[in-house]
Amino acid sequence: MDLVSCIRNVPDFPKKGIGFKDITTLVGNGPALQQSIRLLKQKYNDQKIDAVIGIESRGFIFAAVLAHEWGIGMIPVRKPGKLPYKKISETYELEYGTDTLEMHEDAVSAGQKVLIVDDLLATGGTAKATAHLVERLGAKVAGFGFVVELDFLRGRDNLSTYRVESLVHYDSE
Ligand code: AMP
């Protein structure tokens, strides 16, 4: 199955010039969802992963199913103010302004090896901030798993010290 054909491109969303890669059409298609999980699993089957981190909110979908496949836990990294318990946070630069992500301080422990999953890699700022949260708690990032990678934004360069695996690549908006 061709995963690209299951992803809807929405031009000029959320603002002019952005080609939004809408994965709701992929996750709404049983065989396409199954294939994306199978492929992500294959990429990291050579490693012993202790937990899968999902980035709010579309990352939760893939991270939870993948964690379930391996029989390990899924850990949410969330936008500010959503997590109820003690947490650590990481602020990172956007094109205009900053954004913040949070994780419970007991979500991972020192020495654990985790896989970070999101629907899409753009500039890599979100992914890198998530890696910093994990590392501040003493855990190790085994790598990143993305369904979509926007190659032209060079997010991979921002994550050059990590293993990065993506299922589908776009070389323009
Ligand atoms: P970045 O930090 O620039 O790598 O942005 C990645 C985050 O923004 C991911 O959580 C994506 O869901 C979202 N995102 C960025 N650009 C797009 C896009 N063109 N289509 C869909 N989601 C996007």
Short mmCIF file of C-alpha atoms and ligand atoms in Angstrom, two decimals:
data_model
loop_
_atom_site.label_atom_id
_atom_site.label_comp_id
_atom_site.label_asym_id
_atom_site.label_seq_id
_atom_site.Cartn_x
_atom_site.Cartn_y
_atom_site.Cartn_z
CA MET A 1 0.00 0.00 0.00
CA ASP A 2 1.18 3.48 -0.90
CA LEU A 3 1.08 5.50 2.33
CA VAL A 4 1.55 8.84 0.51
CA SER A 5 -1.78 8.37 -1.25
CA CYS A 6 -3.44 7.98 2.18
CA ILE A 7 -2.18 11.35 3.45
CA ARG A 8 -4.28 14.37 2.53
CA ASN A 9 -2.39 17.52 1.58
CA VAL A 10 -4.32 20.63 2.65
CA PRO A 11 -2.86 23.76 1.02
CA ASP A 12 -2.66 27.00 3.01
CA PHE A 13 -3.46 25.46 6.41
CA PRO A 14 -3.09 26.72 9.12
CA LYS A 15 -1.72 29.70 7.19
CA LYS A 16 -0.92 30.70 3.63
CA GLY A 17 2.02 28.88 2.08
CA ILE A 18 1.89 25.83 4.40
CA GLY A 19 0.96 22.48 2.86
CA PHE A 20 -0.57 20.67 5.83
CA LYS A 21 -0.05 16.90 5.80
CA ASP A 22 -3.30 15.59 7.24
CA ILE A 23 -2.78 12.10 8.66
CA THR A 24 -6.41 11.68 9.78
CA THR A 25 -7.07 10.08 6.38
CA LEU A 26 -4.23 7.62 7.02
CA VAL A 27 -5.25 6.65 10.54
CA GLY A 28 -8.87 6.40 9.39
CA ASN A 29 -7.84 3.70 6.93
CA GLY A 30 -7.33 0.37 8.72
CA PRO A 31 -4.77 -1.21 6.37
CA ALA A 32 -2.82 2.08 6.11
CA LEU A 33 -2.66 2.47 9.90
CA GLN A 34 -1.62 -1.16 10.23
CA GLN A 35 1.10 -0.75 7.62
CA SER A 36 2.52 2.40 9.17
CA ILE A 37 2.79 0.69 12.56
CA ARG A 38 4.30 -2.44 10.99
CA LEU A 39 6.96 -0.34 9.22
CA LEU A 40 7.83 1.75 12.29
CA LYS A 41 8.14 -1.45 14.29
CA GLN A 42 10.42 -3.01 11.68
CA LYS A 43 12.76 0.01 11.78
CA TYR A 44 13.46 -0.44 15.49
CA ASN A 45 13.01 -4.17 15.97
CA ASP A 46 16.82 -4.46 16.25
CA GLN A 47 16.80 -2.50 19.51
CA LYS A 48 15.48 -3.19 22.96
CA ILE A 49 13.17 -0.25 23.60
CA ASP A 50 11.80 0.29 27.13
CA ALA A 51 9.10 2.87 26.33
CA VAL A 52 7.65 4.87 23.46
CA ILE A 53 7.26 8.63 23.87
CA GLY A 54 4.38 10.24 21.95
CA ILE A 55 4.32 13.97 21.22
CA GLU A 56 0.97 15.76 21.57
CA SER A 57 -1.27 15.28 19.89
CA ARG A 58 -1.01 13.31 16.66
CA GLY A 59 2.09 11.54 17.92
CA PHE A 60 -0.05 9.89 20.61
CA ILE A 61 -1.90 7.82 18.01
CA PHE A 62 1.18 6.15 16.54
CA ALA A 63 3.13 5.95 19.80
CA ALA A 64 0.30 4.21 21.65
CA VAL A 65 -0.29 1.58 18.99
CA LEU A 66 3.43 0.92 18.59
CA ALA A 67 3.95 0.60 22.35
CA HIS A 68 1.04 -1.83 22.47
CA GLU A 69 2.66 -3.92 19.71
CA TRP A 70 5.85 -4.25 21.73
CA GLY A 71 4.00 -4.68 25.02
CA ILE A 72 5.74 -1.65 26.57
CA GLY A 73 4.49 1.65 27.98
CA MET A 74 3.61 4.83 26.11
CA ILE A 75 4.58 8.17 27.63
CA PRO A 76 2.87 11.42 26.60
CA VAL A 77 4.84 14.63 26.13
CA ARG A 78 2.27 17.42 26.33
CA LYS A 79 1.63 21.07 25.78
CA PRO A 80 1.79 23.26 28.94
CA GLY A 81 -0.82 22.89 31.66
CA LYS A 82 -2.16 19.47 30.64
CA LEU A 83 -0.18 17.08 32.84
CA PRO A 84 -1.48 16.81 36.42
CA TYR A 85 1.59 15.68 38.37
CA LYS A 86 5.12 17.08 38.94
CA LYS A 87 6.77 17.77 35.61
CA ILE A 88 9.76 19.14 33.78
CA SER A 89 9.47 21.47 30.82
CA GLU A 90 11.51 22.51 27.82
CA THR A 91 11.03 25.71 25.82
CA TYR A 92 12.19 25.92 22.22
CA GLU A 93 12.30 28.52 19.44
CA LEU A 94 9.72 28.77 16.70
CA GLU A 95 9.89 30.97 13.62
CA TYR A 96 8.00 33.62 15.61
CA GLY A 97 8.17 33.17 19.40
CA THR A 98 8.61 30.04 21.49
CA ASP A 99 6.75 26.89 22.46
CA THR A 100 6.95 24.65 25.53
CA LEU A 101 6.56 20.91 26.10
CA GLU A 102 6.17 19.07 29.41
CA MET A 103 6.73 15.55 30.71
CA HIS A 104 6.06 14.01 34.11
CA GLU A 105 9.29 13.88 36.11
CA ASP A 106 8.82 10.17 36.87
CA ALA A 107 7.75 9.18 33.34
CA VAL A 108 11.14 7.68 32.45
CA SER A 109 14.03 6.63 34.62
CA ALA A 110 17.79 6.76 34.32
CA GLY A 111 19.21 4.14 31.97
CA GLN A 112 15.98 3.46 30.08
CA LYS A 113 16.05 3.48 26.29
CA VAL A 114 13.14 5.23 24.62
CA LEU A 115 11.84 5.77 21.12
CA ILE A 116 10.29 9.19 20.36
CA VAL A 117 7.37 9.14 17.93
CA ASP A 118 5.48 11.92 16.16
CA ASP A 119 3.37 12.11 13.03
CA LEU A 120 5.66 14.51 11.21
CA LEU A 121 9.19 15.94 11.21
CA ALA A 122 9.34 19.55 9.99
CA THR A 123 12.15 21.74 11.42
CA GLY A 124 12.91 19.29 14.22
CA GLY A 125 12.42 21.79 17.08
CA THR A 126 9.63 19.79 18.70
CA ALA A 127 11.55 16.53 18.43
CA LYS A 128 14.76 17.99 19.82
CA ALA A 129 13.00 19.55 22.81
CA THR A 130 11.44 16.14 23.53
CA ALA A 131 14.86 14.47 23.40
CA HIS A 132 16.14 17.02 25.91
CA LEU A 133 13.29 16.20 28.32
CA VAL A 134 14.15 12.50 28.11
CA GLU A 135 17.88 13.10 28.59
CA ARG A 136 17.37 15.43 31.55
CA LEU A 137 15.78 12.47 33.36
CA GLY A 138 18.82 10.32 32.53
CA ALA A 139 17.17 8.13 29.90
CA LYS A 140 18.63 7.46 26.46
CA VAL A 141 17.03 8.26 23.10
CA ALA A 142 17.22 5.16 20.90
CA GLY A 143 15.93 7.22 18.00
CA PHE A 144 12.97 8.97 16.42
CA GLY A 145 10.14 7.49 14.38
CA PHE A 146 8.06 9.73 12.10
CA VAL A 147 5.38 8.83 9.63
CA VAL A 148 6.11 11.90 7.48
CA GLU A 149 9.32 13.87 6.96
CA LEU A 150 9.42 17.24 5.17
CA ASP A 151 12.92 16.87 3.76
CA PHE A 152 13.09 20.46 2.50
CA LEU A 153 12.93 21.82 6.09
CA ARG A 154 16.06 19.86 7.03
CA GLY A 155 14.78 18.82 10.45
CA ARG A 156 17.12 15.86 10.25
CA ASP A 157 20.12 18.22 10.45
CA ASN A 158 18.73 19.46 13.77
CA LEU A 159 18.74 15.85 15.05
CA SER A 160 22.11 14.85 13.60
CA THR A 161 23.31 13.08 16.75
CA TYR A 162 20.28 10.75 16.74
CA ARG A 163 18.91 7.96 14.60
CA VAL A 164 15.95 9.27 12.57
CA GLU A 165 13.54 7.00 10.66
CA SER A 166 10.60 8.25 8.57
CA LEU A 167 8.16 6.33 6.41
CA VAL A 168 7.22 8.97 3.83
CA HIS A 169 9.25 11.90 2.46
CA TYR A 170 8.19 15.14 0.77
CA ASP A 171 10.73 17.31 -1.04
CA SER A 172 8.44 20.34 -1.36
CA GLU A 173 5.22 21.79 0.13
P1 AMP B 1 8.78 20.94 13.91
O1 AMP B 1 9.05 21.21 15.35
O2 AMP B 1 9.01 22.15 13.04
O3 AMP B 1 9.55 19.72 13.41
O4 AMP B 1 7.22 20.64 13.75
C1 AMP B 1 6.72 19.38 14.00
C2 AMP B 1 5.33 19.42 14.60
O5 AMP B 1 4.48 20.34 13.92
C3 AMP B 1 4.69 18.05 14.50
O6 AMP B 1 4.09 17.75 15.75
C4 AMP B 1 3.68 18.17 13.38
O7 AMP B 1 2.49 17.53 13.72
C5 AMP B 1 3.46 19.67 13.17
N1 AMP B 1 3.63 20.11 11.76
C6 AMP B 1 4.56 20.96 11.29
N2 AMP B 1 4.43 21.19 9.99
C7 AMP B 1 3.39 20.44 9.57
C8 AMP B 1 2.75 20.19 8.30
N3 AMP B 1 3.17 20.79 7.17
N4 AMP B 1 1.70 19.34 8.25
C9 AMP B 1 1.28 18.73 9.39
N5 AMP B 1 1.82 18.91 10.60
C10 AMP B 1 2.86 19.76 10.71
#
